[in-house]
Coordinates of N, CA, C and O in Angstrom, one line a residue:
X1 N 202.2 170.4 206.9 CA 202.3 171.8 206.5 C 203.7 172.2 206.2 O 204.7 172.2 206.9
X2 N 203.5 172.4 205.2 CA 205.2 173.3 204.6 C 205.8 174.6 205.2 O 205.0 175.6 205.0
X3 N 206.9 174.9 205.9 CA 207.3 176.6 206.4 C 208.2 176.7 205.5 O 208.9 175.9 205.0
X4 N 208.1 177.9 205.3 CA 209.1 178.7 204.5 C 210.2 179.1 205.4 O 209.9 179.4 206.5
X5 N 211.7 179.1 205.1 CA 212.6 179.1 206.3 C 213.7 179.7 204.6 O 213.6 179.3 203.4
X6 N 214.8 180.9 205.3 CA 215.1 181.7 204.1 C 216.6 181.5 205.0 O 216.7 182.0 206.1
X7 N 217.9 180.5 204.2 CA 219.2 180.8 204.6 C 219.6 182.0 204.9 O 219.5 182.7 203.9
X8 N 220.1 182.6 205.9 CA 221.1 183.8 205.9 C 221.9 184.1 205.7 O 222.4 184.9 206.6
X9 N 222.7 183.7 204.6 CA 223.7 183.7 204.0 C 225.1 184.6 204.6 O 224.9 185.6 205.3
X10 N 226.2 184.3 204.2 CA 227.8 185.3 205.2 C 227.5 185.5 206.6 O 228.5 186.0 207.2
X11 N 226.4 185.2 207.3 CA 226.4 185.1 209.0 C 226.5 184.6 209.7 O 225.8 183.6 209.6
X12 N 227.2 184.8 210.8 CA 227.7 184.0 211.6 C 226.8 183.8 213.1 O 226.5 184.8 213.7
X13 N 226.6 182.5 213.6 CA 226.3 182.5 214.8 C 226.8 183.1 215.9 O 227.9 182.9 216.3
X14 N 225.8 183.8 216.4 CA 227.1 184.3 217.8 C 227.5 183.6 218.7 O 228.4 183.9 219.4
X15 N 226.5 182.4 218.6 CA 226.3 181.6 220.4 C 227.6 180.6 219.4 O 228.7 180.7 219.8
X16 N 227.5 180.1 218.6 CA 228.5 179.1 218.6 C 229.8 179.1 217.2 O 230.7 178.3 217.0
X17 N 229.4 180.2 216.7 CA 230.3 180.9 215.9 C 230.5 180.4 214.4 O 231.4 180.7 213.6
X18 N 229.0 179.2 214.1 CA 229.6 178.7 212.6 C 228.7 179.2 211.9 O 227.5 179.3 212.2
X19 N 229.3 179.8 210.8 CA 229.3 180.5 209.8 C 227.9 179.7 208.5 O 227.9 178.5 208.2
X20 N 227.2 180.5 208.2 CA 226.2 180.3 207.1 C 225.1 179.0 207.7 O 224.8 178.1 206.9
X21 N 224.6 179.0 208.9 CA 223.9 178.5 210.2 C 222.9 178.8 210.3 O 222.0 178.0 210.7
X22 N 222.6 180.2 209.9 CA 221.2 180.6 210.3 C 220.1 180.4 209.3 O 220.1 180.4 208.1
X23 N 219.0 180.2 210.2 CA 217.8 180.2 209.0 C 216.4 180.9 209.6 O 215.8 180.6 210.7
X24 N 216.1 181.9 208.9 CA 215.7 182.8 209.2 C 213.8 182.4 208.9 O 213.5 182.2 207.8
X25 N 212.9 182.5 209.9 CA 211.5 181.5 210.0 C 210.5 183.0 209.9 O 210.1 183.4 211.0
X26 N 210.0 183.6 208.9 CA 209.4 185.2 209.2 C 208.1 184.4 209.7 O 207.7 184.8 210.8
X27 N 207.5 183.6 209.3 CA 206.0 183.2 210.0 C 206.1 183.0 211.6 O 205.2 183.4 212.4
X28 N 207.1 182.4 211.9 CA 207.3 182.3 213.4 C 207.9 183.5 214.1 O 208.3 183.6 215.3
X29 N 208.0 184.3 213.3 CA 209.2 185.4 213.5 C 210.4 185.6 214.6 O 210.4 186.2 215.7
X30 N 211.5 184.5 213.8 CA 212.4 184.0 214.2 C 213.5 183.6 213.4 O 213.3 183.3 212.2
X31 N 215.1 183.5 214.2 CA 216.0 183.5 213.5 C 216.5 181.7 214.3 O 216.2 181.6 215.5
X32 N 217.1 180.6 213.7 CA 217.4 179.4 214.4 C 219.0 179.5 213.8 O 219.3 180.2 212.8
X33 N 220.1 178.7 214.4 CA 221.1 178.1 214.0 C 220.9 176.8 214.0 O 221.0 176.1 215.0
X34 N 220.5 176.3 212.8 CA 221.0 175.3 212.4 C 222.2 174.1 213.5 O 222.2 173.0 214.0
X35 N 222.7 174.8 213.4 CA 224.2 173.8 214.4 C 224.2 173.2 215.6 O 224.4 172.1 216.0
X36 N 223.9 174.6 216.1 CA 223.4 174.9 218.2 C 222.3 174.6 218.2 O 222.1 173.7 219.0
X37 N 221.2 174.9 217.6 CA 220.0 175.3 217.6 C 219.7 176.4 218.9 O 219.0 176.3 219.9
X38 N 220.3 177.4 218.6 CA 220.2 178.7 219.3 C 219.2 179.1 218.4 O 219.2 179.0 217.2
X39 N 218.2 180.0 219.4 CA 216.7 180.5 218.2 C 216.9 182.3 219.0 O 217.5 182.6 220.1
X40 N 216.4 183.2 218.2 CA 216.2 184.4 218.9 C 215.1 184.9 217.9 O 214.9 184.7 216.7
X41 N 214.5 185.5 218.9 CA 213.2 186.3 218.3 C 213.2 187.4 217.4 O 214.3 187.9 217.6
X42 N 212.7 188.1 216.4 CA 213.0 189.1 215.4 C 211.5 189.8 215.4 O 210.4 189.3 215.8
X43 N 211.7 191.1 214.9 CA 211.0 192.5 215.0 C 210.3 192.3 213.4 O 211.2 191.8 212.8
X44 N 209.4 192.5 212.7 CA 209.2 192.4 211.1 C 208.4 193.9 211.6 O 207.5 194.2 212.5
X45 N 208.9 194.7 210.8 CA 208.3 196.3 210.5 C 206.8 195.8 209.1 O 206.7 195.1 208.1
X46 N 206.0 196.6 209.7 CA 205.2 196.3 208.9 C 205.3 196.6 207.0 O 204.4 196.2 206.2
X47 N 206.5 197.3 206.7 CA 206.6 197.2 204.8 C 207.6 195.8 204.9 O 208.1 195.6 203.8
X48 N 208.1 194.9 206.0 CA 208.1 193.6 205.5 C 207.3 192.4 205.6 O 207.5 191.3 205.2
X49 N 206.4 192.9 206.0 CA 205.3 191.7 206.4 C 204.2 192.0 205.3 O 203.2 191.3 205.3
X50 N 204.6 192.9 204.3 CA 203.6 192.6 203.4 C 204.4 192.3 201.9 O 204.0 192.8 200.8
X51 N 205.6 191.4 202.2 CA 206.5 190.4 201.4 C 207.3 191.2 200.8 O 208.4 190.8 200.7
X52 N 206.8 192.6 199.9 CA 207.3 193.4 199.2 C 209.3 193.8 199.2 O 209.5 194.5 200.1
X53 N 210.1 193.6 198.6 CA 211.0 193.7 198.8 C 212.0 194.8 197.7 O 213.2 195.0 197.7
X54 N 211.1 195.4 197.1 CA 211.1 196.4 196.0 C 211.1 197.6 196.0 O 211.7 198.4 195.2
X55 N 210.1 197.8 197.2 CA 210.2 199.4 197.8 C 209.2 199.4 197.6 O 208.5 198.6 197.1
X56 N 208.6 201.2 198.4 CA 207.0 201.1 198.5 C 206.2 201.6 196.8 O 204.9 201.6 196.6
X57 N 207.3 201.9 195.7 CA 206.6 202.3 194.7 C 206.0 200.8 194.0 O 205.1 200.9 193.1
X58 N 206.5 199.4 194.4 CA 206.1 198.4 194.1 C 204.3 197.8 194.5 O 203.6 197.1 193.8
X59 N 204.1 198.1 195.6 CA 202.6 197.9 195.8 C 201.8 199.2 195.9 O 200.6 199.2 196.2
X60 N 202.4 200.0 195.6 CA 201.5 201.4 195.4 C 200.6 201.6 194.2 O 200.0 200.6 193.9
X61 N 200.3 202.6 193.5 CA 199.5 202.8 192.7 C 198.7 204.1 192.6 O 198.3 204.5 191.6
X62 N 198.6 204.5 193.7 CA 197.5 205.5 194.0 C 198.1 207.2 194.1 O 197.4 208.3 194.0
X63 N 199.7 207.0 194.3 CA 200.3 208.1 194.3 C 200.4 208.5 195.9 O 200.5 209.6 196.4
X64 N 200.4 207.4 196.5 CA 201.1 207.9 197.8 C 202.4 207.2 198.0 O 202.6 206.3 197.2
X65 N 203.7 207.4 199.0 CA 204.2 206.7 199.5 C 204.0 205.7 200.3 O 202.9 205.1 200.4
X66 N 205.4 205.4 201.2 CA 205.0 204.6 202.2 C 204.8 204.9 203.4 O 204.6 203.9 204.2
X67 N 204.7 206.2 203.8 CA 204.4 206.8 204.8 C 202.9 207.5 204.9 O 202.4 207.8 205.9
X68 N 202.2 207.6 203.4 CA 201.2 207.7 203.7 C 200.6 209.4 202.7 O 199.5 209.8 202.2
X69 N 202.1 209.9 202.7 CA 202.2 211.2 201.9 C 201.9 211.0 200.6 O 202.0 209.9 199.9
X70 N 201.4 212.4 200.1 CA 201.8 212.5 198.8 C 202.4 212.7 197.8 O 202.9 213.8 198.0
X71 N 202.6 212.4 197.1 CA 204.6 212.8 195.8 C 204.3 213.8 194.9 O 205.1 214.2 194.1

């Protein structure tokens, strides 16, 4: 099985301080350094877990936002 794993480009590890290290795992929802292999856990708010990176007028349609309101 294939994972998808997204570099995190300009950041730096904290635990071991080398730069452009991380790789960021959203299925496992987790961030790893490459180097150390220091891993820490991450939070995904639910308008990223549904991939969209565009904003909420990108999977909308109906004339609501992303809160649920009307415009």
């Amino acid at each position: 099985m294939v994972e998808i794993a997204h570099l995190l480009d300009e950041l730096t590890c904290a635990a071991c301080g080398t730069p452009n290290a991380l790789w960021l795992y959203p299925v496992r929802g987790m961030v790893e350094c490459r180097e150390c292999g220091e891993k820490a856990s991450i939070l995904l708010d639910g308008f990223d877990s549904l991939g969209s990176i565009d904003g909420p007028d990108s999977f909308d349609g109906l004339g609501f936002d992303s809160c649920g309101g009307g415009r």
